[in-house]
Amino acid sequence: MGEAQVSLKHLFRVFTKPEHKDSKLAQIEQHLSDNIMDFLSQHVVTKKTSLEEIEKDFALPSVPESPEFVSEHAESLLTKLVAHSVNTYSPTFIGHMTSALPYFHLPLSKLLVGLNQNLVKIETSKAFTPLERQVLGMMHNLIFDEADAFYDQYLHSAKHALGAFCSGGTIANITALWVARNKLLGPQKGFSGVARAGLAAAYRHYNINNLGVICSKRGHYSLSKAVDALGLGREQLLTLPCPQQTLRPEDALAQGRRYQEEGNKVLAVVGIAGTTETGHVDPLDELADVAKELGCWFHVDAAWGGATLFSSTNRAKLHGISRADSVTIDAHKQMYVPMGAGMAIFRDPEDANAVRHHAQYILREGSKDLGATTLEGSRNGMAMMVYSTLHILGRRGYELIIDQNIEKAQAFAQMIDRHSEFMLTTTPTLSLLTYRICPQGVQEALQLAGEEEKIKLNQKLDRLVVGVQKAQREAGKSFVSRTRLEREELNGLAITVFRVVLANPLTTEQDLRNILAEQVDIAKGMRLYKELNKAARQIVQAAVQA
Amino acid sequence: MGEAQVSLKHLFRVFTKPEHKDSKLAQIEQHLSDNIMDFLSQHVVTKKTSLEEIEKDFALPSVPESPEFVSEHAESLLTKLVAHSVNTYSPTFIGHMTSALPYFHLPLSKLLVGLNQNLVKIETSKAFTPLERQVLGMMHNLIFDEADAFYDQYLHSAKHALGAFCSGGTIANITALWVARNKLLGPQKGFSGVARAGLAAAYRHYNINNLGVICSKRGHYSLSKAVDALGLGREQLLTLPCPQQTLRPEDALAQGRRYQEEGNKVLAVVGIAGTTETGHVDPLDELADVAKELGCWFHVDAAWGGATLFSSTNRAKLHGISRADSVTIDAHKQMYVPMGAGMAIFRDPEDANAVRHHAQYILREGSKDLGATTLEGSRNGMAMMVYSTLHILGRRGYELIIDQNIEKAQAFAQMIDRHSEFMLTTTPTLSLLTYRICPQGVQEALQLAGEEEKIKLNQKLDRLVVGVQKAQREAGKSFVSRTRLEREELNGLAITVFRVVLANPLTTEQDLRNILAEQVDIAKGMRLYKELNKAARQIVQAAVQA
């Protein structure tokens, strides 16, 4: 491979002159611009390549000594990286929460990088600061719907923040609980507050053994990161079983009371609006009552489901969200913005002050620098992508997409339910559902089987699901993910299920039919499938004979 | 303004068809691609617009109801946002740490968004995971220079991580101290460890009053965020005065001993490699000794200065960095990558396990999912930008730029030193320096003045610096920032100074001469300048007469 020249003149060129329009990089760009689907289907290889194989291309641990020509590098990006990336645009990749994006993000991404603002402070972001504040305000409005006078007062107030923009839902959840912690254990006479004095001193001052967070077992792993990082400890994440996939308010209340009677304090009840695994929505309104009863913070993790609020038809599914103290929404999920756009929204504009920081040279007192109340410091201008998508789709555009996603999930659920080889395991509240491969005969056998036989059948089914999921992924045409869910009818035993997210507007019902057909084909080619059917027949026969 | 159609058909189009090549958005893109400097100088307005004025364009708090045409939106982005953004590309904007970027980032940003990978897990990132691991390995190698066998073993190990890629230096610093905290207060017989049991329980088990972090007063504000968020409390950030701009090892040791004698434990000594305000480098090797002596973690915040390691000539300035337990480097600073690329690098590949998290559906035990050991969850593929820049510039390319930055800073320092209107306040170790406007006569008067007069003169100088800095910023042709620095000769009193970062390869010495000339012009037009000179003359005359 040729070496580029190491000279200031050459470097100056790299900073000031675009690549020639016939160069490889320019060709890549043009192809992406003209037809992204074609670009991806041409360059992302579908045949299975093991991770170990891919790693060989990324094995050198030392910084390359000499410069590489941009075009040669572009070529190697195509063969090493793009070829082995995931085609998130594909309508048949319905196993995760990333989807095709509107086209305008491609040119906008270039504008974003061309401007390269740093949103930590106004000095390096200027109009991006009011823009980001407006975006946070719009989301606040969508959730809490305060009067105009409220936004007139707070939207651009140096002393307030309606939320914190961040890289994703995990940081948003951590930020929300950080604010809640600092507010609960705030300064009092004789105590400088947890932010200054630390957690151990705060527990002593407030006479608390432990501070806990209540959520269902479907709570996102970020909550566990949050209680670890914030010093509460992962044992204080009180995750309650949820055989119906949602947190039962009476369980949360009982748990909270028991916990507080033991000398602890509940920091927050977390309701989920769209669980990562099944898309269920906790009973938010009732959980708000529970939080009120326990005298604690109410956080709603709407990273996935928050966008449902755009839909007049479906927003009632999140009833009670306006009673939250804080809400997490990921714009890079159902708001169709590229990866890296999370938000924590605070009902009370004063709350963010619980984590306010100042410094000599930036974030000065009275400044509107965003870094004063965010966990992150230097950050990029992703808020622009959210801003643009909000304008270009509008609430009504989002509504159409969200409604369509949910309808598509319902149609798919029906398709599965009617299919003799499959069994629906959770129905879609939003656009997620889970199911498993479970031939009609096995379904009958499960009704008739004894406890032990039932467990054995389920274990076989689990292995079948894992096998089919892996084989389908490796075949490369389509992708569904999998997870494990506890089942009430199995005394809480967990089963392995396919997990599907119907967020890609390009996915058609025909795609879904094809995915099921491929799964049946794969299953029928597996010995396990035959064994399973045989075992099921034996159980049915035994039952008939008995 | 026209309303775009609200129909599924229209929306489908937004997801599948690029804008027409004559559209406004395509024009913007073309202009950026052809000549970014021209684009910015044409669209970013240089005349002063107050923030309040800009806020008027971002005042509506509600989500727009109807879709907007992409081209109309693009037009409004230009006038509302781009017009009032900061021209970070400009060679005369030398007041912050963002600079012109290599051209190839523009097309690459499009590829990044087109692929839209999520690096939390392999399922949604595939080759991006080994790529990111390789980038972290390269940085590890640059700092710690382990043998090949080391990288063969750890680079792609599912049970290890050489670092954590994140959105920026703040998250990197928090991650490093989180790892340090969890490791120090780890599980022992009868104690499940701080990650599980929480900080208060850990203090009880380990019999610790408080956990502290030692750094100089020049420590970045992110350290204060870190000790707050991690539950140590901001009072436990033990910031030591540093009249010479660097942390004195003997002070750090004395402070650490005193602190530990009081029943506390030092979590970490933090050395800075390139302070945000003056670019100084703490004596890292000696601080490593201090940390060893205190039995604590040694973290180096090399967010700015880390890239100095690319230079054979200048890397000795960071001597001792290879003894760190963890190092923060921001690729979006002197590695010329767009905003949003921070890294925490760990010397010991086991250390990241102190914060390892697992979940049912992702980050499964044994997987190589990156989200298992990062603070963030869903994240974008910024590592690709770092990877590409490392390859396209190469170590020797970086070396040229870094050396040139430092030489330019030295040349500017000399220029200031020889100029009768200015006074250099800190000399450049790396590519930062500070100075103030201080006419020759005032410099003489400062030598002769009594204590009280000296303070008064300095206050006037402070106001002059603030006035000139603001006026220059508002004039829009160039930008230097300002900060406050304590001065030993003033018994620790702080003075206001100009702060300059010479990181833009396009900045010429002529640009620097012009910036000084503009500052002199502005100053000479201010009444304060005349007052100051008059006061100085009176002091000199009084001294002569005495």
mmCIF file of N, CA and C in Angstrom, chain B residues 444-501:
data_model
loop_
_atom_site.group_PDB
_atom_site.id
_atom_site.type_symbol
_atom_site.label_atom_id
_atom_site.label_comp_id
_atom_site.label_asym_id
_atom_site.label_seq_id
_atom_site.Cartn_x
_atom_site.Cartn_y
_atom_site.Cartn_z
ATOM 1 N N GLU B 444 5.881 48.926 34.098
ATOM 2 C CA GLU B 444 6.846 49.611 34.959
ATOM 3 C C GLU B 444 6.200 50.032 36.274
ATOM 4 N N ALA B 445 5.006 50.577 36.166
ATOM 5 C CA ALA B 445 4.306 51.051 37.368
ATOM 6 C C ALA B 445 4.058 49.893 38.338
ATOM 7 N N LEU B 446 3.759 48.708 37.772
ATOM 8 C CA LEU B 446 3.503 47.546 38.634
ATOM 9 C C LEU B 446 4.735 47.198 39.471
ATOM 10 N N GLN B 447 5.918 47.470 38.923
ATOM 11 C CA GLN B 447 7.157 47.202 39.654
ATOM 12 C C GLN B 447 7.318 48.168 40.825
ATOM 13 N N LEU B 448 6.816 49.377 40.613
ATOM 14 C CA LEU B 448 7.065 50.439 41.587
ATOM 15 C C LEU B 448 5.932 50.604 42.588
ATOM 16 N N ALA B 449 4.747 50.114 42.231
ATOM 17 C CA ALA B 449 3.538 50.410 43.010
ATOM 18 C C ALA B 449 3.552 49.712 44.370
ATOM 19 N N GLY B 450 2.881 50.350 45.334
ATOM 20 C CA GLY B 450 2.659 49.718 46.639
ATOM 21 C C GLY B 450 1.576 48.654 46.514
ATOM 22 N N GLU B 451 1.374 47.909 47.574
ATOM 23 C CA GLU B 451 0.440 46.787 47.542
ATOM 24 C C GLU B 451 -0.954 47.189 47.041
ATOM 25 N N GLU B 452 -1.461 48.264 47.650
ATOM 26 C CA GLU B 452 -2.826 48.663 47.336
ATOM 27 C C GLU B 452 -2.946 49.165 45.891
ATOM 28 N N GLU B 453 -1.950 49.952 45.499
ATOM 29 C CA GLU B 453 -1.944 50.461 44.120
ATOM 30 C C GLU B 453 -1.844 49.318 43.118
ATOM 31 N N LYS B 454 -1.046 48.335 43.478
ATOM 32 C CA LYS B 454 -0.838 47.186 42.606
ATOM 33 C C LYS B 454 -2.175 46.467 42.363
ATOM 34 N N ILE B 455 -2.888 46.281 43.474
ATOM 35 C CA ILE B 455 -4.188 45.610 43.350
ATOM 36 C C ILE B 455 -5.134 46.414 42.459
ATOM 37 N N LYS B 456 -5.118 47.717 42.659
ATOM 38 C CA LYS B 456 -5.998 48.577 41.857
ATOM 39 C C LYS B 456 -5.638 48.512 40.373
ATOM 40 N N LEU B 457 -4.328 48.580 40.104
ATOM 41 C CA LEU B 457 -3.881 48.498 38.703
ATOM 42 C C LEU B 457 -4.323 47.167 38.088
ATOM 43 N N ASN B 458 -4.134 46.114 38.863
ATOM 44 C CA ASN B 458 -4.512 44.797 38.346
ATOM 45 C C ASN B 458 -6.016 44.699 38.083
ATOM 46 N N GLN B 459 -6.793 45.308 38.942
ATOM 47 C CA GLN B 459 -8.244 45.276 38.717
ATOM 48 C C GLN B 459 -8.605 46.008 37.431
ATOM 49 N N LYS B 460 -7.907 47.132 37.214
ATOM 50 C CA LYS B 460 -8.151 47.871 35.964
ATOM 51 C C LYS B 460 -7.732 47.019 34.757
ATOM 52 N N LEU B 461 -6.588 46.360 34.901
ATOM 53 C CA LEU B 461 -6.112 45.504 33.800
ATOM 54 C C LEU B 461 -7.113 44.381 33.526
ATOM 55 N N ASP B 462 -7.651 43.822 34.603
ATOM 56 C CA ASP B 462 -8.660 42.772 34.453
ATOM 57 C C ASP B 462 -9.839 43.270 33.621
ATOM 58 N N ARG B 463 -10.309 44.456 33.995
ATOM 59 C CA ARG B 463 -11.468 45.002 33.284
ATOM 60 C C ARG B 463 -11.131 45.293 31.824
ATOM 61 N N LEU B 464 -9.897 45.710 31.620
ATOM 62 C CA LEU B 464 -9.467 45.983 30.247
ATOM 63 C C LEU B 464 -9.452 44.683 29.421
ATOM 64 N N VAL B 465 -8.916 43.635 30.006
ATOM 65 C CA VAL B 465 -8.855 42.356 29.297
ATOM 66 C C VAL B 465 -10.269 41.873 28.966
ATOM 67 N N VAL B 466 -11.151 41.944 29.956
ATOM 68 C CA VAL B 466 -12.542 41.517 29.720
ATOM 69 C C VAL B 466 -13.163 42.354 28.603
ATOM 70 N N GLY B 467 -12.945 43.670 28.682
ATOM 71 C CA GLY B 467 -13.527 44.565 27.685
ATOM 72 C C GLY B 467 -13.012 44.264 26.283
ATOM 73 N N VAL B 468 -11.710 44.085 26.171
ATOM 74 C CA VAL B 468 -11.113 43.815 24.856
ATOM 75 C C VAL B 468 -11.584 42.451 24.347
ATOM 76 N N GLN B 469 -11.599 41.478 25.226
ATOM 77 C CA GLN B 469 -11.987 40.124 24.801
ATOM 78 C C GLN B 469 -13.408 40.127 24.263
ATOM 79 N N LYS B 470 -14.305 40.796 24.990
ATOM 80 C CA LYS B 470 -15.703 40.830 24.544
ATOM 81 C C LYS B 470 -15.853 41.584 23.228
ATOM 82 N N ALA B 471 -15.186 42.749 23.155
ATOM 83 C CA ALA B 471 -15.313 43.575 21.943
ATOM 84 C C ALA B 471 -14.764 42.833 20.726
ATOM 85 N N GLN B 472 -13.670 42.122 20.925
ATOM 86 C CA GLN B 472 -13.075 41.387 19.807
ATOM 87 C C GLN B 472 -14.001 40.244 19.370
ATOM 88 N N ARG B 473 -14.568 39.559 20.342
ATOM 89 C CA ARG B 473 -15.488 38.470 20.022
ATOM 90 C C ARG B 473 -16.687 39.010 19.241
ATOM 91 N N GLU B 474 -17.181 40.144 19.719
ATOM 92 C CA GLU B 474 -18.371 40.693 19.080
ATOM 93 C C GLU B 474 -18.091 41.251 17.692
ATOM 94 N N ALA B 475 -16.872 41.716 17.491
ATOM 95 C CA ALA B 475 -16.516 42.201 16.149
ATOM 96 C C ALA B 475 -16.522 41.043 15.157
ATOM 97 N N GLY B 476 -16.288 39.832 15.652
ATOM 98 C CA GLY B 476 -16.516 38.631 14.853
ATOM 99 C C GLY B 476 -15.395 38.182 13.939
ATOM 100 N N LYS B 477 -14.294 38.922 13.881
ATOM 101 C CA LYS B 477 -13.212 38.517 12.989
ATOM 102 C C LYS B 477 -12.317 37.462 13.630
ATOM 103 N N SER B 478 -12.174 37.570 14.950
ATOM 104 C CA SER B 478 -11.303 36.629 15.638
ATOM 105 C C SER B 478 -11.796 36.418 17.059
ATOM 106 N N PHE B 479 -11.281 35.378 17.681
ATOM 107 C CA PHE B 479 -11.749 35.044 19.013
ATOM 108 C C PHE B 479 -10.631 34.461 19.861
ATOM 109 N N VAL B 480 -10.349 35.122 20.982
ATOM 110 C CA VAL B 480 -9.527 34.506 22.020
ATOM 111 C C VAL B 480 -10.430 34.403 23.251
ATOM 112 N N SER B 481 -10.168 33.452 24.112
ATOM 113 C CA SER B 481 -11.003 33.333 25.303
ATOM 114 C C SER B 481 -10.300 33.985 26.478
ATOM 115 N N ARG B 482 -10.869 33.875 27.641
ATOM 116 C CA ARG B 482 -10.213 34.451 28.824
ATOM 117 C C ARG B 482 -10.457 33.553 30.022
ATOM 118 N N THR B 483 -9.594 33.677 30.985
ATOM 119 C CA THR B 483 -9.785 32.923 32.228
ATOM 120 C C THR B 483 -9.147 33.712 33.359
ATOM 121 N N ARG B 484 -9.188 33.177 34.554
ATOM 122 C CA ARG B 484 -8.541 33.833 35.692
ATOM 123 C C ARG B 484 -7.494 32.912 36.291
ATOM 124 N N LEU B 485 -6.354 33.484 36.593
ATOM 125 C CA LEU B 485 -5.235 32.705 37.140
ATOM 126 C C LEU B 485 -4.711 33.356 38.415
ATOM 127 N N GLU B 486 -4.480 32.560 39.445
ATOM 128 C CA GLU B 486 -3.880 33.085 40.676
ATOM 129 C C GLU B 486 -2.399 33.359 40.406
ATOM 130 N N ARG B 487 -1.896 34.447 40.990
ATOM 131 C CA ARG B 487 -0.491 34.799 40.788
ATOM 132 C C ARG B 487 0.253 34.750 42.102
ATOM 133 N N GLU B 488 1.395 34.094 42.066
ATOM 134 C CA GLU B 488 2.206 33.976 43.273
ATOM 135 C C GLU B 488 2.652 35.362 43.747
ATOM 136 N N GLU B 489 3.086 36.204 42.776
ATOM 137 C CA GLU B 489 3.632 37.511 43.168
ATOM 138 C C GLU B 489 2.551 38.436 43.731
ATOM 139 N N LEU B 490 1.280 38.030 43.591
ATOM 140 C CA LEU B 490 0.198 38.832 44.163
ATOM 141 C C LEU B 490 -0.420 38.096 45.353
ATOM 142 N N ASN B 491 0.379 37.287 45.976
ATOM 143 C CA ASN B 491 -0.094 36.491 47.124
ATOM 144 C C ASN B 491 -1.330 35.672 46.794
ATOM 145 N N GLY B 492 -1.321 35.144 45.615
ATOM 146 C CA GLY B 492 -2.415 34.245 45.249
ATOM 147 C C GLY B 492 -3.623 34.946 44.653
ATOM 148 N N LEU B 493 -3.568 36.261 44.570
ATOM 149 C CA LEU B 493 -4.673 36.991 43.947
ATOM 150 C C LEU B 493 -4.795 36.577 42.475
ATOM 151 N N ALA B 494 -6.025 36.471 41.997
ATOM 152 C CA ALA B 494 -6.217 36.045 40.612
ATOM 153 C C ALA B 494 -6.304 37.239 39.673
ATOM 154 N N ILE B 495 -5.757 37.070 38.494
ATOM 155 C CA ILE B 495 -5.888 38.106 37.467
ATOM 156 C C ILE B 495 -6.581 37.497 36.242
ATOM 157 N N THR B 496 -7.193 38.367 35.454
ATOM 158 C CA THR B 496 -7.872 37.914 34.246
ATOM 159 C C THR B 496 -6.903 37.986 33.064
ATOM 160 N N VAL B 497 -6.876 36.916 32.297
ATOM 161 C CA VAL B 497 -5.918 36.847 31.173
ATOM 162 C C VAL B 497 -6.602 36.338 29.910
ATOM 163 N N PHE B 498 -6.019 36.667 28.779
ATOM 164 C CA PHE B 498 -6.434 36.058 27.518
ATOM 165 C C PHE B 498 -5.917 34.628 27.485
ATOM 166 N N ARG B 499 -6.699 33.754 26.870
ATOM 167 C CA ARG B 499 -6.277 32.359 26.768
ATOM 168 C C ARG B 499 -6.311 31.963 25.297
ATOM 169 N N VAL B 500 -5.236 31.350 24.846
ATOM 170 C CA VAL B 500 -5.107 31.026 23.433
ATOM 171 C C VAL B 500 -4.722 29.561 23.260
ATOM 172 N N VAL B 501 -5.371 28.911 22.304
ATOM 173 C CA VAL B 501 -5.082 27.510 21.989
ATOM 174 C C VAL B 501 -4.645 27.463 20.531
#
